[in-house]
CSV table of C-alpha atoms and ligand atoms in Angstrom, one decimal:
chain,number,residue,atom,x,y,z
S,1,MET,CA,11.8,-68.9,189.2
S,2,LYS,CA,15.2,-70.7,189.1
S,3,THR,CA,17.9,-70.2,186.6
S,4,VAL,CA,21.3,-72.0,186.4
S,5,ILE,CA,24.2,-70.5,184.5
S,6,LYS,CA,26.2,-73.6,183.4
S,7,ASN,CA,29.7,-74.2,182.0
S,8,GLY,CA,31.0,-70.6,182.3
S,9,THR,CA,34.1,-69.1,183.9
S,10,VAL,CA,33.1,-67.0,187.0
S,11,ILE,CA,35.2,-63.9,187.3
S,12,THR,CA,35.2,-61.7,190.3
S,13,ALA,CA,37.6,-59.1,191.5
S,14,GLY,CA,39.5,-61.8,193.4
S,15,ASP,CA,39.0,-65.0,191.6
S,16,THR,CA,38.6,-66.9,188.3
S,17,ILE,CA,36.7,-70.2,188.8
S,18,LYS,CA,35.0,-72.7,186.6
S,19,ALA,CA,31.7,-73.0,188.2
S,20,ASP,CA,27.9,-72.8,187.8
S,21,VAL,CA,25.7,-70.2,189.3
S,22,LEU,CA,22.2,-70.8,190.7
S,23,ILE,CA,19.8,-67.8,190.7
S,24,GLU,CA,16.6,-68.1,192.7
S,25,GLY,CA,14.2,-65.1,192.2
S,26,GLU,CA,16.4,-62.0,192.3
S,27,LYS,CA,19.4,-63.5,194.2
S,28,ILE,CA,22.4,-65.7,193.7
S,29,THR,CA,21.9,-68.7,195.9
S,30,LEU,CA,24.6,-71.2,195.0
S,31,ILE,CA,27.9,-71.3,193.2
S,32,GLY,CA,29.4,-74.7,192.5
S,33,LYS,CA,30.4,-77.5,190.2
S,34,ASP,CA,27.9,-79.4,188.2
S,35,LEU,CA,24.8,-77.8,189.8
S,36,PRO,CA,21.6,-79.8,189.1
S,37,THR,CA,19.3,-78.2,186.4
S,38,GLU,CA,16.0,-79.7,187.3
S,39,GLY,CA,13.2,-77.1,187.3
S,40,CYS,CA,15.6,-74.5,186.2
S,41,GLU,CA,16.0,-72.4,183.1
S,42,VAL,CA,19.5,-73.1,181.9
S,43,ILE,CA,21.8,-70.5,180.4
S,44,ASP,CA,24.7,-72.2,178.7
S,45,ALA,CA,27.8,-70.0,179.2
S,46,ALA,CA,30.4,-72.3,177.7
S,47,GLY,CA,33.4,-70.3,176.5
S,48,LYS,CA,32.1,-67.2,178.1
S,49,TYR,CA,32.9,-65.2,181.3
S,50,VAL,CA,30.3,-64.8,184.0
S,51,ILE,CA,31.0,-61.4,185.6
S,52,PRO,CA,29.1,-59.0,188.0
S,53,GLY,CA,27.0,-56.4,186.1
S,54,GLY,CA,28.8,-53.1,185.6
S,55,ILE,CA,28.4,-50.3,188.1
S,56,ASP,CA,28.8,-46.7,186.7
S,57,ALA,CA,29.5,-44.5,189.7
S,58,HIS,CA,29.1,-41.2,187.9
S,59,THR,CA,26.3,-40.3,185.5
S,60,HIS,CA,24.1,-37.3,184.6
S,61,LEU,CA,20.7,-38.3,183.1
S,62,ASP,CA,17.9,-35.8,182.5
S,63,MET,CA,20.1,-33.0,184.1
S,64,PRO,CA,19.5,-29.3,183.2
S,65,PHE,CA,23.0,-28.0,182.5
S,66,GLY,CA,24.8,-25.4,180.3
S,67,GLY,CA,21.6,-23.8,179.1
S,68,THR,CA,19.9,-27.1,178.1
S,69,THR,CA,19.2,-30.5,179.4
S,70,THR,CA,21.1,-33.7,178.8
S,71,ALA,CA,20.0,-35.7,175.8
S,72,ASP,CA,19.5,-38.9,177.7
S,73,ASP,CA,16.8,-39.3,180.2
S,74,PHE,CA,16.5,-42.3,182.7
S,75,PHE,CA,15.0,-44.6,180.0
S,76,THR,CA,17.3,-44.0,177.1
S,77,GLY,CA,20.4,-43.7,179.3
S,78,GLN,CA,19.7,-46.8,181.4
S,79,ARG,CA,18.7,-48.8,178.3
S,80,ALA,CA,22.0,-47.9,176.6
S,81,ALA,CA,23.9,-48.9,179.8
S,82,ALA,CA,22.2,-52.3,179.9
S,83,PHE,CA,23.2,-53.0,176.2
S,84,GLY,CA,26.8,-52.3,177.4
S,85,GLY,CA,26.7,-54.6,180.4
S,86,THR,CA,26.0,-52.0,183.1
S,87,THR,CA,23.2,-52.9,185.6
S,88,CYS,CA,23.5,-50.2,188.1
S,89,HIS,CA,24.6,-46.6,188.2
S,90,VAL,CA,24.7,-43.7,190.7
S,91,ASP,CA,23.5,-40.3,189.2
S,92,PHE,CA,23.8,-36.8,190.5
S,93,ALA,CA,20.8,-35.1,191.9
S,94,LEU,CA,21.2,-31.3,192.3
S,95,GLN,CA,20.1,-29.0,195.1
S,96,GLN,CA,17.9,-26.3,193.5
S,97,GLN,CA,18.5,-22.7,194.5
S,98,GLY,CA,16.3,-21.7,197.4
S,99,ASP,CA,15.4,-25.4,198.1
S,100,THR,CA,16.7,-28.3,200.1
S,101,MET,CA,19.0,-31.2,199.2
S,102,VAL,CA,16.2,-33.6,200.2
S,103,ASN,CA,13.9,-32.0,197.7
S,104,GLY,CA,16.6,-32.3,195.1
S,105,ILE,CA,16.8,-36.0,195.7
S,106,LYS,CA,13.0,-36.3,195.5
S,107,MET,CA,13.0,-34.4,192.2
S,108,TRP,CA,15.6,-36.8,190.7
S,109,LYS,CA,13.7,-39.8,192.0
S,110,ALA,CA,10.6,-38.6,190.2
S,111,LYS,CA,12.6,-38.3,187.0
S,112,ALA,CA,13.6,-42.0,187.2
S,113,GLU,CA,10.2,-43.2,188.3
S,114,GLY,CA,8.4,-45.2,185.5
S,115,LYS,CA,11.4,-44.9,183.2
S,116,ALA,CA,14.1,-46.9,185.0
S,117,VAL,CA,15.2,-50.2,183.4
S,118,ILE,CA,18.3,-50.9,185.6
S,119,ASP,CA,19.0,-50.2,189.2
S,120,TYR,CA,20.2,-46.8,190.4
S,121,GLY,CA,21.1,-44.6,193.3
S,122,PHE,CA,21.8,-41.0,193.8
S,123,HIS,CA,24.5,-38.7,195.0
S,124,VAL,CA,23.3,-35.2,195.8
S,125,ALA,CA,25.1,-31.9,195.2
S,126,ILE,CA,25.1,-29.2,197.8
S,127,THR,CA,24.7,-25.9,195.8
S,128,VAL,CA,23.2,-23.5,198.4
S,129,PRO,CA,26.0,-22.5,200.8
S,130,THR,CA,24.0,-22.1,204.0
S,131,MET,CA,24.0,-23.6,207.5
S,132,GLU,CA,20.6,-25.0,206.6
S,133,SER,CA,22.1,-27.0,203.9
S,134,VAL,CA,25.0,-28.2,206.0
S,135,ASN,CA,22.6,-29.2,208.8
S,136,GLU,CA,20.5,-31.2,206.3
S,137,ILE,CA,23.4,-33.6,205.6
S,138,PRO,CA,22.5,-36.3,208.1
S,139,LYS,CA,19.0,-36.4,206.6
S,140,LEU,CA,20.4,-37.8,203.4
S,141,TRP,CA,20.4,-41.2,205.0
S,142,ASP,CA,16.5,-41.1,205.2
S,143,GLU,CA,16.5,-40.8,201.4
S,144,GLY,CA,18.9,-43.8,200.9
S,145,VAL,CA,21.7,-41.4,199.8
S,146,SER,CA,25.1,-41.8,201.4
S,147,SER,CA,27.3,-39.4,199.3
S,148,LEU,CA,27.3,-35.6,199.0
S,149,LYS,CA,28.9,-33.8,196.0
S,150,VAL,CA,30.7,-30.6,196.3
S,151,PHE,CA,31.9,-28.6,193.3
S,152,GLN,CA,35.1,-26.5,193.3
S,153,GLN,CA,34.1,-25.6,189.8
S,154,TYR,CA,31.2,-23.8,187.9
S,155,LYS,CA,31.5,-20.4,189.6
S,156,GLY,CA,28.1,-18.7,189.9
S,157,ALA,CA,26.2,-22.0,189.5
S,158,PHE,CA,27.2,-25.0,191.6
S,159,MET,CA,30.6,-24.0,193.1
S,160,VAL,CA,30.9,-23.6,196.8
S,161,ASP,CA,33.6,-21.8,198.7
S,162,ASP,CA,36.2,-23.4,201.1
S,163,THR,CA,34.1,-22.4,204.2
S,164,THR,CA,31.1,-24.3,202.9
S,165,MET,CA,33.2,-27.2,201.8
S,166,TYR,CA,34.9,-27.3,205.2
S,167,LEU,CA,31.6,-27.2,207.1
S,168,ALA,CA,30.0,-29.8,204.8
S,169,MET,CA,33.0,-32.2,205.3
S,170,GLN,CA,32.9,-31.7,209.0
S,171,LYS,CA,29.1,-32.6,209.1
S,172,ALA,CA,29.7,-35.5,206.5
S,173,ALA,CA,32.4,-36.9,208.8
S,174,GLU,CA,30.1,-36.9,211.8
S,175,SER,CA,27.3,-38.5,209.9
S,176,GLY,CA,29.2,-41.0,207.9
S,177,ILE,CA,28.4,-39.5,204.5
S,178,LEU,CA,31.0,-39.7,201.7
S,179,ILE,CA,32.1,-36.4,200.1
S,180,MET,CA,32.5,-36.5,196.3
S,181,CYS,CA,34.3,-33.7,194.9
S,182,HIS,CA,34.7,-32.0,191.4
S,183,CYS,CA,38.3,-30.7,191.8
S,184,GLU,CA,39.2,-27.7,189.6
S,185,ASN,CA,39.8,-24.2,190.8
S,186,GLY,CA,36.6,-22.5,189.6
S,187,ASP,CA,37.9,-19.0,190.2
S,188,VAL,CA,40.7,-19.5,187.8
S,189,THR,CA,38.5,-21.1,185.2
S,190,ASP,CA,36.1,-18.2,185.6
S,191,ILE,CA,38.7,-15.4,185.0
S,192,VAL,CA,40.6,-17.1,182.2
S,193,THR,CA,37.3,-17.8,180.4
S,194,LYS,CA,36.4,-14.1,180.7
S,195,GLN,CA,39.8,-13.0,179.5
S,196,ARG,CA,39.7,-15.2,176.4
S,197,ILE,CA,36.2,-14.2,175.5
S,198,ALA,CA,37.1,-10.6,175.8
S,199,GLU,CA,40.1,-11.2,173.5
S,200,GLY,CA,37.7,-12.7,170.9
S,201,LYS,CA,39.2,-16.2,171.4
S,202,ILE,CA,35.9,-18.1,171.2
S,203,GLU,CA,36.7,-21.5,169.6
S,204,PRO,CA,36.4,-24.7,171.5
S,205,LYS,CA,40.2,-25.1,171.9
S,206,TYR,CA,40.3,-22.1,174.4
S,207,HIS,CA,38.3,-24.3,176.8
S,208,LEU,CA,41.6,-26.0,177.5
S,209,ASP,CA,43.2,-22.8,178.6
S,210,ALA,CA,40.5,-22.3,181.2
S,211,HIS,CA,41.0,-25.8,182.7
S,212,PRO,CA,44.8,-26.4,183.0
S,213,ALA,CA,46.1,-29.4,184.8
S,214,ALA,CA,47.7,-27.3,187.5
S,215,ILE,CA,44.3,-26.1,188.8
S,216,GLU,CA,42.9,-29.6,188.8
S,217,ALA,CA,46.0,-30.7,190.9
S,218,GLU,CA,45.7,-27.5,193.2
S,219,ALA,CA,42.0,-28.2,193.9
S,220,SER,CA,42.6,-31.9,194.5
S,221,ALA,CA,45.3,-31.1,197.1
S,222,ARG,CA,43.1,-28.6,198.7
S,223,ALA,CA,40.1,-31.1,198.9
S,224,ILE,CA,42.5,-33.8,200.3
S,225,ALA,CA,43.8,-31.3,203.0
S,226,LEU,CA,40.2,-30.5,204.0
S,227,ALA,CA,39.4,-34.2,204.2
S,228,GLU,CA,42.4,-34.7,206.4
S,229,VAL,CA,41.5,-32.0,208.8
S,230,THR,CA,37.9,-32.7,209.0
S,231,GLY,CA,38.2,-36.5,208.9
S,232,ALA,CA,35.6,-36.8,206.1
S,233,ASN,CA,36.0,-39.6,203.5
S,234,LEU,CA,36.7,-38.1,200.2
S,235,TYR,CA,36.1,-39.5,196.7
S,236,ILE,CA,37.5,-37.4,193.9
S,237,VAL,CA,35.5,-37.7,190.7
S,238,HIS,CA,36.6,-37.7,187.1
S,239,MET,CA,40.4,-37.4,187.7
S,240,SER,CA,41.9,-36.6,184.3
S,241,CYS,CA,45.7,-36.0,184.6
S,242,GLU,CA,49.0,-37.1,186.0
S,243,GLU,CA,49.3,-33.9,188.2
S,244,SER,CA,46.0,-34.5,190.0
S,245,VAL,CA,46.4,-38.3,190.5
S,246,GLU,CA,50.0,-37.5,191.8
S,247,GLN,CA,48.3,-35.5,194.6
S,248,LEU,CA,45.9,-38.5,195.2
S,249,ARG,CA,48.9,-40.7,195.4
S,250,ILE,CA,50.7,-38.5,197.8
S,251,GLY,CA,47.7,-38.0,199.9
S,252,ARG,CA,47.0,-41.7,200.2
S,253,LYS,CA,50.6,-42.4,201.1
S,254,ARG,CA,50.4,-40.2,204.1
S,255,GLY,CA,47.1,-41.8,205.2
S,256,ALA,CA,44.5,-39.2,204.0
S,257,PRO,CA,41.0,-40.5,203.7
S,258,VAL,CA,40.7,-40.1,200.0
S,259,MET,CA,40.1,-42.2,196.9
S,260,GLY,CA,39.6,-41.3,193.2
S,261,GLU,CA,38.0,-42.3,190.0
S,262,THR,CA,38.9,-41.6,186.4
S,263,CYS,CA,36.5,-41.8,183.4
S,264,THR,CA,36.8,-43.8,180.1
S,265,GLN,CA,37.1,-40.7,177.9
S,266,TYR,CA,40.4,-39.5,179.6
S,267,MET,CA,42.1,-42.6,178.2
S,268,PHE,CA,41.0,-42.0,174.5
S,269,LYS,CA,40.3,-38.4,173.8
S,270,PHE,CA,43.0,-35.7,173.9
S,271,GLU,CA,43.7,-32.0,173.7
S,272,ASP,CA,44.6,-32.4,170.0
S,273,ASP,CA,40.9,-33.6,169.5
S,274,MET,CA,39.8,-30.2,170.7
S,275,ARG,CA,42.3,-28.3,168.6
S,276,VAL,CA,40.9,-29.5,165.2
S,277,PRO,CA,39.8,-26.7,162.9
S,278,GLY,CA,36.2,-25.7,162.9
S,279,TYR,CA,33.7,-26.5,165.7
S,280,GLU,CA,34.2,-30.3,166.0
S,281,GLY,CA,36.3,-29.9,169.2
S,282,ALA,CA,33.2,-29.0,171.1
S,283,LYS,CA,32.2,-32.6,171.2
S,284,TRP,CA,35.1,-33.2,173.7
S,285,ALA,CA,34.4,-30.1,175.9
S,286,CYS,CA,34.0,-31.4,179.4
S,287,GLY,CA,35.4,-30.5,182.9
S,288,PRO,CA,38.1,-31.4,183.7
S,289,PRO,CA,39.0,-31.4,180.0
S,290,VAL,CA,40.6,-34.2,177.9
S,291,ARG,CA,44.4,-34.1,178.4
S,292,LYS,CA,47.5,-35.6,176.8
S,293,PRO,CA,48.4,-39.2,175.8
S,294,LYS,CA,51.0,-39.2,178.6
S,295,ASP,CA,48.1,-38.6,181.1
S,296,ALA,CA,46.3,-41.5,179.7
S,297,ALA,CA,49.3,-43.7,180.2
S,298,TYR,CA,49.5,-42.5,183.9
S,299,LEU,CA,45.8,-43.2,184.4
S,300,TRP,CA,46.1,-46.8,183.2
S,301,GLU,CA,49.1,-47.3,185.5
S,302,SER,CA,47.1,-45.7,188.4
S,303,LEU,CA,44.2,-48.1,187.7
S,304,LYS,CA,46.5,-51.0,187.7
S,305,ASP,CA,48.4,-50.2,190.9
S,306,THR,CA,45.0,-49.3,192.7
S,307,THR,CA,45.8,-45.6,193.3
S,308,LEU,CA,42.6,-45.1,191.3
S,309,LEU,CA,39.7,-47.3,192.5
S,310,GLY,CA,37.7,-47.4,189.3
S,311,VAL,CA,36.5,-46.0,186.0
S,312,ALA,CA,33.2,-44.2,185.6
S,313,THR,CA,31.7,-42.5,182.6
S,314,ASP,CA,30.5,-39.0,183.7
S,315,HIS,CA,28.0,-39.7,181.0
S,316,CYS,CA,26.6,-36.3,180.2
S,317,SER,CA,25.2,-36.3,176.7
S,318,PHE,CA,24.5,-33.4,174.5
S,319,ASN,CA,23.8,-33.7,170.7
S,320,TYR,CA,26.5,-32.2,168.5
S,321,GLU,CA,23.8,-30.8,166.3
S,322,GLY,CA,21.1,-30.3,168.8
S,323,GLY,CA,17.9,-28.3,168.7
S,324,LYS,CA,16.7,-29.9,165.4
S,325,ASP,CA,13.0,-30.5,165.0
S,326,GLY,CA,12.2,-29.0,168.3
S,327,GLY,CA,14.7,-31.2,170.1
S,328,LYS,CA,16.8,-30.1,173.1
S,329,PRO,CA,19.6,-27.7,172.3
S,330,GLY,CA,23.2,-29.3,172.4
S,331,LYS,CA,26.8,-28.5,171.6
S,332,GLU,CA,25.9,-26.0,168.9
S,333,LEU,CA,25.1,-23.6,171.7
S,334,GLY,CA,28.8,-22.9,172.0
S,335,LYS,CA,29.2,-21.6,168.5
S,336,GLU,CA,28.9,-18.0,170.1
S,337,GLY,CA,31.8,-18.9,172.4
S,338,PHE,CA,33.5,-21.9,174.1
S,339,HIS,CA,32.0,-20.8,177.5
S,340,LYS,CA,28.5,-21.7,176.2
S,341,ILE,CA,29.4,-25.2,175.2
S,342,PRO,CA,27.4,-27.5,177.4
S,343,ASN,CA,30.1,-29.5,179.1
S,344,GLY,CA,30.0,-33.3,178.9
S,345,ILE,CA,30.7,-36.4,176.9
S,346,PRO,CA,28.5,-39.5,176.4
S,347,GLY,CA,29.7,-43.1,177.2
S,348,ILE,CA,27.4,-44.9,179.6
S,349,GLU,CA,27.0,-47.7,176.9
S,350,ASP,CA,30.7,-48.0,176.0
S,351,ARG,CA,32.6,-48.1,179.2
S,352,MET,CA,32.7,-51.9,179.8
S,353,TYR,CA,33.8,-53.1,176.3
S,354,VAL,CA,36.2,-50.2,175.7
S,355,MET,CA,38.0,-50.8,179.1
S,356,TYR,CA,38.0,-54.6,178.5
S,357,HIS,CA,39.4,-54.4,175.0
S,358,ASN,CA,42.0,-51.7,175.7
S,359,GLY,CA,42.8,-52.9,179.2
S,360,VAL,CA,42.6,-56.7,179.2
S,361,ASN,CA,43.3,-57.6,175.6
S,362,SER,CA,46.4,-55.3,175.6
S,363,GLY,CA,47.7,-56.8,178.9
S,364,LYS,CA,47.5,-53.5,180.8
S,365,ILE,CA,45.1,-55.0,183.5
S,366,SER,CA,44.1,-58.5,184.4
S,367,VAL,CA,40.4,-59.6,183.8
S,368,ASN,CA,39.9,-59.6,187.6
S,369,ARG,CA,41.1,-56.0,187.9
S,370,PHE,CA,38.7,-55.1,185.0
S,371,VAL,CA,35.9,-56.5,187.1
S,372,ASP,CA,37.2,-54.5,190.1
S,373,ILE,CA,37.4,-51.2,188.4
S,374,THR,CA,34.1,-51.5,186.5
S,375,SER,CA,31.9,-53.0,189.3
S,376,THR,CA,33.4,-54.2,192.6
S,377,GLY,CA,35.5,-51.1,193.4
S,378,PRO,CA,32.6,-48.6,192.7
S,379,ALA,CA,30.2,-51.0,194.7
S,380,LYS,CA,32.4,-50.9,197.7
S,381,ALA,CA,33.2,-47.2,197.5
S,382,LEU,CA,29.5,-46.2,197.2
S,383,GLY,CA,27.9,-48.5,199.8
S,384,LEU,CA,26.4,-50.9,197.3
S,385,TYR,CA,28.5,-54.0,198.2
S,386,PRO,CA,27.9,-57.0,198.5
S,387,LYS,CA,24.3,-56.5,197.3
S,388,LYS,CA,25.9,-55.3,194.1
S,389,GLY,CA,29.3,-55.7,192.5
S,390,THR,CA,30.1,-59.3,192.9
S,391,ILE,CA,29.1,-62.8,192.2
S,392,SER,CA,28.5,-64.3,195.6
S,393,VAL,CA,25.8,-66.1,197.5
S,394,GLY,CA,23.2,-63.6,198.7
S,395,SER,CA,24.1,-61.0,196.2
S,396,ASP,CA,21.6,-59.6,193.7
S,397,ALA,CA,21.8,-61.6,190.6
S,398,ASP,CA,23.2,-58.7,188.4
S,399,ILE,CA,25.2,-60.7,186.0
S,400,VAL,CA,26.7,-60.2,182.6
S,401,ILE,CA,27.6,-63.1,180.3
S,402,TRP,CA,30.7,-61.8,178.5
S,403,ASP,CA,31.9,-63.3,175.3
S,404,PRO,CA,35.7,-62.6,175.1
S,405,GLU,CA,35.8,-63.5,171.5
S,406,LYS,CA,32.9,-61.3,170.2
S,407,GLU,CA,34.0,-58.4,168.1
S,408,MET,CA,32.2,-55.2,167.5
S,409,THR,CA,32.9,-51.9,165.8
S,410,ILE,CA,31.6,-48.9,167.9
S,411,SER,CA,29.4,-46.4,166.1
S,412,ALA,CA,26.8,-43.8,166.8
S,413,LYS,CA,24.8,-45.5,163.9
S,414,THR,CA,24.3,-48.6,166.1
S,415,HIS,CA,24.6,-47.4,169.7
S,416,HIS,CA,21.5,-47.1,171.9
S,417,MET,CA,22.4,-43.7,173.6
S,418,ASN,CA,20.1,-40.8,172.6
S,419,VAL,CA,23.0,-38.8,171.2
S,420,ASP,CA,24.3,-38.2,167.7
S,421,TYR,CA,28.0,-38.9,168.1
S,422,ASN,CA,30.1,-41.4,169.9
S,423,ALA,CA,33.6,-40.8,171.5
S,424,TYR,CA,34.9,-44.2,170.3
S,425,GLU,CA,33.5,-44.0,166.8
S,426,GLY,CA,35.2,-46.7,164.6
S,427,MET,CA,36.9,-48.4,167.5
S,428,LYS,CA,37.0,-52.2,167.0
S,429,VAL,CA,36.6,-54.0,170.3
S,430,LYS,CA,37.0,-57.7,171.1
S,431,GLY,CA,35.1,-58.9,174.2
S,432,PHE,CA,31.3,-58.0,174.5
S,433,PRO,CA,28.4,-58.6,176.7
S,434,VAL,CA,26.0,-61.1,175.1
S,435,ARG,CA,23.5,-61.3,178.0
S,436,THR,CA,22.7,-58.7,180.8
S,437,ILE,CA,20.8,-60.0,183.8
S,438,LEU,CA,19.3,-57.7,186.3
S,439,ARG,CA,18.1,-59.2,189.6
S,440,GLY,CA,17.7,-62.6,187.9
S,441,LYS,CA,15.9,-61.4,184.8
S,442,THR,CA,17.5,-61.3,181.4
S,443,ILE,CA,17.1,-57.7,180.1
S,444,VAL,CA,19.3,-57.9,177.0
S,445,GLU,CA,20.1,-61.1,175.1
S,446,ASN,CA,22.3,-61.0,171.9
S,447,GLY,CA,21.2,-57.5,171.2
S,448,GLU,CA,17.6,-58.0,171.8
S,449,TRP,CA,15.8,-55.8,174.5
S,450,LYS,CA,13.7,-57.7,177.0
S,451,GLN,CA,13.1,-55.3,179.9
S,452,GLU,CA,9.9,-53.5,180.9
S,453,LYS,CA,10.0,-49.7,181.3
S,454,GLY,CA,9.8,-48.9,185.0
S,455,ALA,CA,11.3,-52.1,186.3
S,456,GLY,CA,14.6,-50.7,187.4
S,457,GLN,CA,14.7,-50.0,191.2
S,458,PHE,CA,16.2,-47.3,193.3
S,459,VAL,CA,18.7,-48.7,195.7
S,460,ALA,CA,19.2,-47.2,199.1
S,461,ARG,CA,22.9,-47.3,199.7
S,462,GLY,CA,24.9,-48.1,202.9
S,463,LYS,CA,28.1,-46.5,204.2
S,464,ALA,CA,30.9,-46.3,201.7
S,465,GLN,CA,34.1,-48.1,202.2
S,466,LEU,CA,37.3,-46.2,201.9
S,467,LEU,CA,39.4,-48.2,199.5
Z,1,LIG,O1,31.9,-31.8,181.9
Z,1,LIG,C1,31.3,-32.5,182.7
Z,1,LIG,N1,32.1,-33.2,183.5
Z,1,LIG,N2,30.0,-32.4,182.7
Z,1,LIG,C2,29.2,-33.0,183.8
Z,1,LIG,C3,29.1,-32.3,185.0
Z,1,LIG,C4,30.4,-32.6,185.9
Z,1,LIG,O2,31.1,-31.6,186.2
Z,1,LIG,O3,30.5,-33.7,186.3
Z,2,LIG,ZN1,32.2,-32.6,187.7
Z,3,LIG,ZN1,29.9,-35.4,186.3
């Protein structure tokens, strides 16, 4: 099966060129001017951009969390991702108490099996702080997993102490595994939460008191210091504020092996959205929390100047009004107190066009940097490159035909995520994916779904590049 994409503008992280792209089977085999079309399906991309499929470095599908399970599973979440122009994501598998990390990975592979419609990989979180867990780290390679998550947050659940973190980083450095870290001081969150609840301060806005920017910055600095002394490569996830990204900037300047991502929601949702009267603020409860507009401005600058390597979603969907008709409980669980709100915000579908419209159309970033932060950077940082994350001969033909003129208004009424609200409700965007191609096969075309359930593949990842 051969396909030629004709007349488009190919955009990679480094180049903008008028060229045709030949796809043979699942791979890109030629890029050039006026490629012959004989024996090929022809896709006319005149007036459109031809960009690498989006890569979301941070998602949570079918994850038990906060007394419930995320609303999106591997089918609904990945299908929504494809509608938004994302063709690959890396999800977080969790080590279960009393069990191994390898079994955690196997459990998450089973969740995706038969449901996947785009390609995917896994990070795994170490949650059992023992030497057995630490000594298991080199075995992650056998599972095709090249990154290990440590939590400095969620005391009593996923959080590990500094000793475990140090030992895990030492072992990761020896075995070439990337450390991903949720940087927030979980001891402080825990005690402030207990104090507020004891005072009867139960509304969603008190979630902000338990997650101040200073404890994200402190935990980031601590993780960076441990990366420096152990030599582990560190990737800080979901950086939300100026204070923590400042620590990233300082660490990188002195040569620490660290890189960081932010997430789409931190540019558009703010503390004031959590302070609204009533319970509505629960929609935006996540950790680290949403911050201030000045933080969003700093994040945009840091994406532009490459201090931040990319933008993920941390897609972790819970219905605002969950538990209806036997469905999974959702955000309503926190009506008894903000400490019971399942933390997370949906966005796997929206990331590409929200970032394009607000980044490229407004002149904050170039279209090449847009490709870099949504696809190429994450691919390099997670050991997926050059199989994924670029348009290059030999790469998987994961391609999005992007119409820079197409306009759309975002709404939960029309999105494909299995959740009853949207963080970008009512936002009008210009620039939208009109065709999503996964390994040479069109899976979405002009809003029409064309993929078979189960056709997405697990991708065994290589060694991460430190960007
Ligand atoms: O609030 C969040 N971020 N939920 C997902 C779990 C995590 O910490 O990444
Ligand atoms: Zn986290
Ligand atoms: Zn997360």
